[in-house]
PDB file of N, CA and C in Angstrom:
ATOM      1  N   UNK A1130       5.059 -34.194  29.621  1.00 80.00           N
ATOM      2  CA  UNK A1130       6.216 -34.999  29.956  1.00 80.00           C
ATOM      3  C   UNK A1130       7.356 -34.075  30.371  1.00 80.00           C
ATOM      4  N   UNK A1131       7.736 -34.575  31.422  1.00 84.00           N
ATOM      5  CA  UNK A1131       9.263 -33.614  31.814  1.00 84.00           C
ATOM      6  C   UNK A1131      10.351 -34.415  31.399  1.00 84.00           C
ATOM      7  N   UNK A1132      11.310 -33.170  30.746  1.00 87.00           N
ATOM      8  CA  UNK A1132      12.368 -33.449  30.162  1.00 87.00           C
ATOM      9  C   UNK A1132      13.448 -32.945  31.012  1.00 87.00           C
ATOM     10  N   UNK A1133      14.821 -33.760  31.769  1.00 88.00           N
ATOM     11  CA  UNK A1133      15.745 -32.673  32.234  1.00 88.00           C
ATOM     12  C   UNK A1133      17.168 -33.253  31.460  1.00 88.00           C
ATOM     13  N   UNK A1134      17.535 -31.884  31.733  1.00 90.00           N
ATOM     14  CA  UNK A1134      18.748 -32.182  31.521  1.00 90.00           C
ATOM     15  C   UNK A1134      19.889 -31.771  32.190  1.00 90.00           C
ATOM     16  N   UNK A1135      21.854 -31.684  32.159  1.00 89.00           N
ATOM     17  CA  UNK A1135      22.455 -31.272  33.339  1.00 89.00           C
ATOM     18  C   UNK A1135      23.641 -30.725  32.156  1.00 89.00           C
ATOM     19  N   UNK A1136      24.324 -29.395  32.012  1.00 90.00           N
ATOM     20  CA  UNK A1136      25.441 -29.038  31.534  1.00 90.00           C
ATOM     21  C   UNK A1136      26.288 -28.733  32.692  1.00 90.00           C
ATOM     22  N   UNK A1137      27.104 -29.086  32.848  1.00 88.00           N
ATOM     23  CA  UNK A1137      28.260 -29.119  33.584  1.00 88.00           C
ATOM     24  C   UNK A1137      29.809 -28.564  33.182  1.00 88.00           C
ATOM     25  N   UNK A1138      30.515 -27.496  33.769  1.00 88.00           N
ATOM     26  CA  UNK A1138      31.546 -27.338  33.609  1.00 88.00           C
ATOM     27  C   UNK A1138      32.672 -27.438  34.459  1.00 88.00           C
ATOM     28  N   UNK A1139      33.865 -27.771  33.915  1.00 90.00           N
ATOM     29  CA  UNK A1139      35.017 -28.028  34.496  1.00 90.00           C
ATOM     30  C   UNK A1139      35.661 -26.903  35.590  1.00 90.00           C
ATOM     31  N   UNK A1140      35.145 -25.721  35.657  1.00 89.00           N
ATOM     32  CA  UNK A1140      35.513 -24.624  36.203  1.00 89.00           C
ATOM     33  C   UNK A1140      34.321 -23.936  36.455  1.00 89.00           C
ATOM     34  N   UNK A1141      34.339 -22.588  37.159  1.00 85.00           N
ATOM     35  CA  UNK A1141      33.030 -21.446  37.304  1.00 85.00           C
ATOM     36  C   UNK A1141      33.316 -21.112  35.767  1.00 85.00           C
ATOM     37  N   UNK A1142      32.167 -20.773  35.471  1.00 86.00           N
ATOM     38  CA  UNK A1142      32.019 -19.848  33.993  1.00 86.00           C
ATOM     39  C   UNK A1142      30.852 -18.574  34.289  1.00 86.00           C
ATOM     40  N   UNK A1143      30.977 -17.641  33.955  1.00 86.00           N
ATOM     41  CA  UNK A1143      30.004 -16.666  33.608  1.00 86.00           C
ATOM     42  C   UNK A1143      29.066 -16.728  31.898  1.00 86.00           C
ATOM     43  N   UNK A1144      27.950 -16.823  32.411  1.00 88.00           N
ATOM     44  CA  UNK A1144      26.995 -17.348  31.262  1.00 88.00           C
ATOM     45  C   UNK A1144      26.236 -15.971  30.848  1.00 88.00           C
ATOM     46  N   UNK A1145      26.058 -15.507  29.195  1.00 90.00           N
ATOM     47  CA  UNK A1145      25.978 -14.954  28.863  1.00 90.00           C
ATOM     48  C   UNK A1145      24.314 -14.614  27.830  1.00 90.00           C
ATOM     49  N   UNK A1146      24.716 -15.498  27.419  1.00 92.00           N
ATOM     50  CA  UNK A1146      23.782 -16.439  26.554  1.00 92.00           C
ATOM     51  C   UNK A1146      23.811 -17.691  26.567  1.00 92.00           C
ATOM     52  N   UNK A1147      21.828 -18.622  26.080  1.00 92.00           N
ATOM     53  CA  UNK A1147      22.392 -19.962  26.166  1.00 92.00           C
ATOM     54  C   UNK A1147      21.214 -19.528  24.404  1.00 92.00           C
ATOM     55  N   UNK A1148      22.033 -20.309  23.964  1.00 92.00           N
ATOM     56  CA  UNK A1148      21.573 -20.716  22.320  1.00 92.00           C
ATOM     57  C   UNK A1148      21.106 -22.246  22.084  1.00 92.00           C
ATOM     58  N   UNK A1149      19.567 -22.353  21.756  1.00 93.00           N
ATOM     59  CA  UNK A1149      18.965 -23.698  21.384  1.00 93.00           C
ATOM     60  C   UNK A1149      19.504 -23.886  20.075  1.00 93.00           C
ATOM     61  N   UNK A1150      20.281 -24.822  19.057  1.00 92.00           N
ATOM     62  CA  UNK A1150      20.574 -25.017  18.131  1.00 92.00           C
ATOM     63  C   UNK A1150      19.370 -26.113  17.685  1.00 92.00           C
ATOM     64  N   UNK A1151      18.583 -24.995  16.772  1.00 94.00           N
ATOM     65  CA  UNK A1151      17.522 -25.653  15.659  1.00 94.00           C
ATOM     66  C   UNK A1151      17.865 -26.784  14.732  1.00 94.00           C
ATOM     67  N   UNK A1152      17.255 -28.025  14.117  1.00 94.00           N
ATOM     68  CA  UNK A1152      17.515 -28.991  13.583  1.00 94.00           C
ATOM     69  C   UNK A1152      18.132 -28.292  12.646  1.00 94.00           C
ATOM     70  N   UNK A1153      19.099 -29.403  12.155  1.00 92.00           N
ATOM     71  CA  UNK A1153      19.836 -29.431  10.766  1.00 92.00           C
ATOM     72  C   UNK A1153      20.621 -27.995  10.797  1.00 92.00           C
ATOM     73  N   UNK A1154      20.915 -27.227  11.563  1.00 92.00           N
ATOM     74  CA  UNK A1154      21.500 -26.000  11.819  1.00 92.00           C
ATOM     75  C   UNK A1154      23.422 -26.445  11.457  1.00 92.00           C
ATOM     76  N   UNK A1155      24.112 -25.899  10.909  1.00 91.00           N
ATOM     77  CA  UNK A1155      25.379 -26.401  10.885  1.00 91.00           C
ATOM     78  C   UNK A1155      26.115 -24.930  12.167  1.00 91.00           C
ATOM     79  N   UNK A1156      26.686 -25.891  12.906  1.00 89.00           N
ATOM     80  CA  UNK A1156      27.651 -24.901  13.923  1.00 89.00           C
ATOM     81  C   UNK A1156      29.015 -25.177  13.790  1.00 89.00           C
ATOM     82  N   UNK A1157      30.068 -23.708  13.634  1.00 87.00           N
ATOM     83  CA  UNK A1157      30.946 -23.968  13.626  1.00 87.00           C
ATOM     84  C   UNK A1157      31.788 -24.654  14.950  1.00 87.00           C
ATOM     85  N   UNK A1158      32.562 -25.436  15.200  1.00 80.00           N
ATOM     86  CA  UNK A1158      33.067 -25.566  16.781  1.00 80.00           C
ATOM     87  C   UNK A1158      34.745 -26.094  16.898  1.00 80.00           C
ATOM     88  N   UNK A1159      34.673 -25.577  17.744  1.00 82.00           N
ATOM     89  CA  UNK A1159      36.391 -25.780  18.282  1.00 82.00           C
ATOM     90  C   UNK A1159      36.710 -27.436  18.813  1.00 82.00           C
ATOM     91  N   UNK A1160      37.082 -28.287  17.661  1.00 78.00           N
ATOM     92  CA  UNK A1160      36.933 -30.124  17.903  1.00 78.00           C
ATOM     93  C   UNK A1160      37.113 -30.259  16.487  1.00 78.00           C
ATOM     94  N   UNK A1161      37.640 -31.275  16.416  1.00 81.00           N
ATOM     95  CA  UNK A1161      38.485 -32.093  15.227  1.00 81.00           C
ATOM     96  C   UNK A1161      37.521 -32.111  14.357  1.00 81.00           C
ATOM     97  N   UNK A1162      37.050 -31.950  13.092  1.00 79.00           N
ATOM     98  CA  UNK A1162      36.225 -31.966  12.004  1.00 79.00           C
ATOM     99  C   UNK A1162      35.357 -30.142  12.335  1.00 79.00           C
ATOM    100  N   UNK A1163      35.351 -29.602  13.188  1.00 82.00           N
ATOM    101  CA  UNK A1163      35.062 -28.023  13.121  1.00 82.00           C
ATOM    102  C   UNK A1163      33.722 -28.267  12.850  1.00 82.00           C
ATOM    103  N   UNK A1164      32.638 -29.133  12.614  1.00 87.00           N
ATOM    104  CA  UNK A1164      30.790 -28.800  12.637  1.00 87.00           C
ATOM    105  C   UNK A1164      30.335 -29.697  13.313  1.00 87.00           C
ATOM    106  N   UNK A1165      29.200 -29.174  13.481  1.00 86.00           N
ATOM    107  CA  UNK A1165      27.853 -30.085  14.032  1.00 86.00           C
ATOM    108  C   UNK A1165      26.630 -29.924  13.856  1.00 86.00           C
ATOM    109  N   UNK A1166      25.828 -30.765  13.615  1.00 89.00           N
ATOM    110  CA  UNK A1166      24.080 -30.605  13.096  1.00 89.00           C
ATOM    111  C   UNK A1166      23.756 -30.334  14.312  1.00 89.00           C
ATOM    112  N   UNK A1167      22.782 -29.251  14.705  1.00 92.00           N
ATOM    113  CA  UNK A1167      22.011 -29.152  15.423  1.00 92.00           C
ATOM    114  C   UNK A1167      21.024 -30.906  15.333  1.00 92.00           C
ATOM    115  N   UNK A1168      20.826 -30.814  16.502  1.00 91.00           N
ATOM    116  CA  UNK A1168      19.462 -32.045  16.711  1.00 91.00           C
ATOM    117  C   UNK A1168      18.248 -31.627  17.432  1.00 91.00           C
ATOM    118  N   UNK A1169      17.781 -30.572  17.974  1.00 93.00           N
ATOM    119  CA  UNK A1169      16.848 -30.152  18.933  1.00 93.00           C
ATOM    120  C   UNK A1169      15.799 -30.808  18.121  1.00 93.00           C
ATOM    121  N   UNK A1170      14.656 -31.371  18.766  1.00 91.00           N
ATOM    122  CA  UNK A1170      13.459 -31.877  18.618  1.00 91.00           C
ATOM    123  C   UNK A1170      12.771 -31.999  19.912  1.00 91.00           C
ATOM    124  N   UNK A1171      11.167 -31.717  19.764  1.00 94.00           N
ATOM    125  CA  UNK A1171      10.279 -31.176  18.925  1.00 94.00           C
ATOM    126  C   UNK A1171      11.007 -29.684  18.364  1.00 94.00           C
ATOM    127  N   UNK A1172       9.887 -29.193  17.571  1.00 94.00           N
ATOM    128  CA  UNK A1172      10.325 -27.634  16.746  1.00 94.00           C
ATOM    129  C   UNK A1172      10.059 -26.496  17.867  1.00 94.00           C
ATOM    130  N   UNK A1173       8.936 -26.984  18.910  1.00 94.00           N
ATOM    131  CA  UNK A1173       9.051 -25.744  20.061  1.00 94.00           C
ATOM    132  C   UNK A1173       8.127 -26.800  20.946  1.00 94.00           C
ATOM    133  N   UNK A1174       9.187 -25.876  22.371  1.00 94.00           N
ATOM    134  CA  UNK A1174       8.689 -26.418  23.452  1.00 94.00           C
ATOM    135  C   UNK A1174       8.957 -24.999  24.347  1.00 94.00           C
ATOM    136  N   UNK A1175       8.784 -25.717  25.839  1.00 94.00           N
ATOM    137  CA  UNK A1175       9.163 -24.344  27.054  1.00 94.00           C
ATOM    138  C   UNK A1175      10.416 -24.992  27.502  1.00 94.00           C
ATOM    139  N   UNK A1176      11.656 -24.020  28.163  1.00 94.00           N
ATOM    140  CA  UNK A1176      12.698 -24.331  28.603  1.00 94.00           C
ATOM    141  C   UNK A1176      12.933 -23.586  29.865  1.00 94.00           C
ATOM    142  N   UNK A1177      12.790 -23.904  30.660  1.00 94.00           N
ATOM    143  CA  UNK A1177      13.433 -23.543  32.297  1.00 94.00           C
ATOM    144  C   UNK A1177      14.704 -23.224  32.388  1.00 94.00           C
ATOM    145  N   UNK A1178      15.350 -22.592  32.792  1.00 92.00           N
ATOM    146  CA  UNK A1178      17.233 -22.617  33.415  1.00 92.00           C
ATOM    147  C   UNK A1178      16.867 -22.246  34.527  1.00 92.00           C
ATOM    148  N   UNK A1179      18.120 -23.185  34.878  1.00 90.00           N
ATOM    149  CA  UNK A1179      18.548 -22.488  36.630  1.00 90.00           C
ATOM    150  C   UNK A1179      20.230 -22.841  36.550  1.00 90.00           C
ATOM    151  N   UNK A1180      20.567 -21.984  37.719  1.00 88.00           N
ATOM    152  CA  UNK A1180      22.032 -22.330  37.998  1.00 88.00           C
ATOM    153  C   UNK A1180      22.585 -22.508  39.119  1.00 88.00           C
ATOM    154  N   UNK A1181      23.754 -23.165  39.594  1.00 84.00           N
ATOM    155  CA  UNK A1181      24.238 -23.218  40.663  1.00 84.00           C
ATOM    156  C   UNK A1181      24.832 -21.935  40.721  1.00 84.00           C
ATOM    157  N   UNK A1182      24.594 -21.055  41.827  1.00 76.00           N
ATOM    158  CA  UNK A1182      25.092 -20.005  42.130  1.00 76.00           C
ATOM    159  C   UNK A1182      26.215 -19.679  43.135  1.00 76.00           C
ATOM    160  N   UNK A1183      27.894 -20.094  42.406  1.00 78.00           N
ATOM    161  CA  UNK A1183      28.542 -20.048  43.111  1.00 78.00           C
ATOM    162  C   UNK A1183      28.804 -19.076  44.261  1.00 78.00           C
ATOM    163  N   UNK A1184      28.215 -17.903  43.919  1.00 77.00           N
ATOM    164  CA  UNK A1184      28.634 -16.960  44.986  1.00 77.00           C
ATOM    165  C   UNK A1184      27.962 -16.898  46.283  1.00 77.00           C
ATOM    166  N   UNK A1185      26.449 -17.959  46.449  1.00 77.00           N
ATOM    167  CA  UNK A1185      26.210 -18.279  47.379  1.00 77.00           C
ATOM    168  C   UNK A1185      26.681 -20.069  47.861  1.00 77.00           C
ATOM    169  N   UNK A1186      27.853 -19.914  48.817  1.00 76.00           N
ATOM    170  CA  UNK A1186      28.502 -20.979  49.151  1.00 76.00           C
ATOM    171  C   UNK A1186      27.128 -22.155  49.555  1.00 76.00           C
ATOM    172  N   UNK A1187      26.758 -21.454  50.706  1.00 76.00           N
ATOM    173  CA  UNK A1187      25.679 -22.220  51.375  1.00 76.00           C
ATOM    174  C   UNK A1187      24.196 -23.231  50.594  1.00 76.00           C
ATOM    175  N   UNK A1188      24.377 -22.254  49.496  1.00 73.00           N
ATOM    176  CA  UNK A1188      22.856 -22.768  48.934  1.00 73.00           C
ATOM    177  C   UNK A1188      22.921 -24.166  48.414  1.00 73.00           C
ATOM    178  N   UNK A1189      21.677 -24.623  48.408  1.00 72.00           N
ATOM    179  CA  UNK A1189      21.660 -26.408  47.987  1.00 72.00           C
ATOM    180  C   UNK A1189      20.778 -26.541  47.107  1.00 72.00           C
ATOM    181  N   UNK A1190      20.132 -25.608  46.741  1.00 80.00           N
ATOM    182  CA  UNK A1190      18.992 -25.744  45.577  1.00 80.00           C
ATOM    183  C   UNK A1190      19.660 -24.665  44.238  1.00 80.00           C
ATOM    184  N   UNK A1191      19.603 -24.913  43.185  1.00 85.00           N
ATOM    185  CA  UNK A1191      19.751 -24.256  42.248  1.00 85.00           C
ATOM    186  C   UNK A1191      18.736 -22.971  42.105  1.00 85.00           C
ATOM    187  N   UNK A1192      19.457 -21.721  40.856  1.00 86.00           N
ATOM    188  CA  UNK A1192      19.070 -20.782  41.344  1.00 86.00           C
ATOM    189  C   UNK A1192      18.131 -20.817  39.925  1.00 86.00           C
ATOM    190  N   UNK A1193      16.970 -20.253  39.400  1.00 88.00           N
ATOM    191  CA  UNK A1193      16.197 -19.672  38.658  1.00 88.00           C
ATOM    192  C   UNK A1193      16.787 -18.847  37.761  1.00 88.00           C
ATOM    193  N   UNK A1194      17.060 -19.354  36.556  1.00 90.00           N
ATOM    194  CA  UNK A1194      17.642 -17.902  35.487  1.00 90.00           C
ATOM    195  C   UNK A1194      16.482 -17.483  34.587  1.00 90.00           C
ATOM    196  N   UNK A1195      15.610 -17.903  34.184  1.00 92.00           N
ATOM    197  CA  UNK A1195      14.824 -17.870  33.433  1.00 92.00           C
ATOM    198  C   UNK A1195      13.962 -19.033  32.368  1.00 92.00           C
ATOM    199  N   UNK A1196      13.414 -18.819  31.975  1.00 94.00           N
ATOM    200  CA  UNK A1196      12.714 -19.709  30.842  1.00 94.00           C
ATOM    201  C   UNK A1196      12.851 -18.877  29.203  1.00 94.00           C
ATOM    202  N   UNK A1197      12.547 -19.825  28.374  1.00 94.00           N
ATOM    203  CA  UNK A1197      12.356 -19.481  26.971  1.00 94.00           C
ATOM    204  C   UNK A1197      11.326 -20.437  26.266  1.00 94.00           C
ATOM    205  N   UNK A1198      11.096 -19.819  25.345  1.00 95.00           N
ATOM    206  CA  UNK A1198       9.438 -20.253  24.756  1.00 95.00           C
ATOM    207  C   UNK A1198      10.343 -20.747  22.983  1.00 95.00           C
ATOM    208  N   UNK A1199      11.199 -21.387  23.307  1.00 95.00           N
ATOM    209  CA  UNK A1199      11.573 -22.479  21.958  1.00 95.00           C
ATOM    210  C   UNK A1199      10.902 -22.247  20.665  1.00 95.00           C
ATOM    211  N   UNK A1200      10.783 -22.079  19.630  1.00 95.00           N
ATOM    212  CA  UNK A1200      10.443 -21.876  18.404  1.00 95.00           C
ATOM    213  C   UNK A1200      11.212 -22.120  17.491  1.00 95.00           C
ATOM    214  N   UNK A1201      11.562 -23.204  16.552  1.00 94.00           N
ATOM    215  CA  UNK A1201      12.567 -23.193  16.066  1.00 94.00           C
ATOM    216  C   UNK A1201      12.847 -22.282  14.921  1.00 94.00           C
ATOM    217  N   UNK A1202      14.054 -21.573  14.410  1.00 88.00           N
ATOM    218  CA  UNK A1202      14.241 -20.709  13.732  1.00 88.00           C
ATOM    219  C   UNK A1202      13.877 -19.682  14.000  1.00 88.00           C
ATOM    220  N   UNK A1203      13.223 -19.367  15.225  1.00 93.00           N
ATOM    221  CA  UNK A1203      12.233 -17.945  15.364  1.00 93.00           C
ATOM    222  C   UNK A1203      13.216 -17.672  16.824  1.00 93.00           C
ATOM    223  N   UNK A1204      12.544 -18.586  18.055  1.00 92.00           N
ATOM    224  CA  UNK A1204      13.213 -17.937  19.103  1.00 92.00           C
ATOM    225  C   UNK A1204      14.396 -19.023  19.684  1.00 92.00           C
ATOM    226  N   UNK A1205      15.443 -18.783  19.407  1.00 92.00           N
ATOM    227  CA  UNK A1205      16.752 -19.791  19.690  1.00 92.00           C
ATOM    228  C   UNK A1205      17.189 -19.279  20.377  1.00 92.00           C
ATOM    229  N   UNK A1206      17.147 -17.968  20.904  1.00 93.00           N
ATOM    230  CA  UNK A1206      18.190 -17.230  22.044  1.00 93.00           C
ATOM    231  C   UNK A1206      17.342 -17.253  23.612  1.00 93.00           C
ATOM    232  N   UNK A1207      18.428 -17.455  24.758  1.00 93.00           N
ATOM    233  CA  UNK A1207      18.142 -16.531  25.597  1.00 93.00           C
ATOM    234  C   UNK A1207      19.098 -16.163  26.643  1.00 93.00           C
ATOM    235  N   UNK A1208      19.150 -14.869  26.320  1.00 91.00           N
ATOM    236  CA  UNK A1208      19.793 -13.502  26.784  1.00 91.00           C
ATOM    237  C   UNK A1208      20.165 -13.653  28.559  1.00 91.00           C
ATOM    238  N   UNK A1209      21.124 -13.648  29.250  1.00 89.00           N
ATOM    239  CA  UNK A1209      21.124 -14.297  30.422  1.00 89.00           C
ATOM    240  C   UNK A1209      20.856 -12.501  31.002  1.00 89.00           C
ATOM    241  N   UNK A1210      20.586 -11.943  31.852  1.00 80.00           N
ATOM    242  CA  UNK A1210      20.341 -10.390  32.329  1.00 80.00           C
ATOM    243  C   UNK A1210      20.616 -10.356  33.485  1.00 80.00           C
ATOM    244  N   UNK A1211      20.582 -11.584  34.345  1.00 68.00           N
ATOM    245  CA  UNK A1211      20.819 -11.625  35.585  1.00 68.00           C
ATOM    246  C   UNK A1211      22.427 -11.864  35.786  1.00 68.00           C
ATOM    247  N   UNK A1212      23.076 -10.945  36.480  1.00 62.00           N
ATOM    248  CA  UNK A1212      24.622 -11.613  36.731  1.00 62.00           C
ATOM    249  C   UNK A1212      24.849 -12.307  37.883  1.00 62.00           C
ATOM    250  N   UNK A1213      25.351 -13.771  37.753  1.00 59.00           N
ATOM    251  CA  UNK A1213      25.374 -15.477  37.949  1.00 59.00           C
ATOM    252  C   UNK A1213      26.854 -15.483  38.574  1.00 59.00           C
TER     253      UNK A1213
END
């Protein structure tokens, strides 16, 4: 089954890391009450990124950043290496 999804920001951002937040995980965050439960479900899956790559004006397809192999508690990170 394909799953997508779309994060969107208000401005260009430079992306550094993207962090899967594992169930029941408490995160601190900048918003009125300061936490949030992680919800990710299933416990592991595969994850694709791509990005719009502002610095190519012209392009119409999003660009390829990588994938990550989801594990919860094990592999939650991934490391962006490419500069976006």
């Amino acid at each position: 089954e394909l799953n997508l999804d779309l994060v969107q920001f208000p401005r260009p951002v430079y992306i550094f890391e993207i962090r899967i937040i594992p169930l029941g995980a408490r995160v601190q965050a900048d918003f009125p009450g300061g936490h949030r439960l992680g919800a990710t479900n299933p416990s592991s899956f595969q994850l694709e990124f791509f990005v719009n790559d502002l610095s190519k004006r012209s392009a119409s397809t999003f660009e390829r950043l990588g994938s990550l192999d989801y594990k919860q508690n094990v592999d939650i990170q991934f490391p962006v290496s490419n500069k976006v």
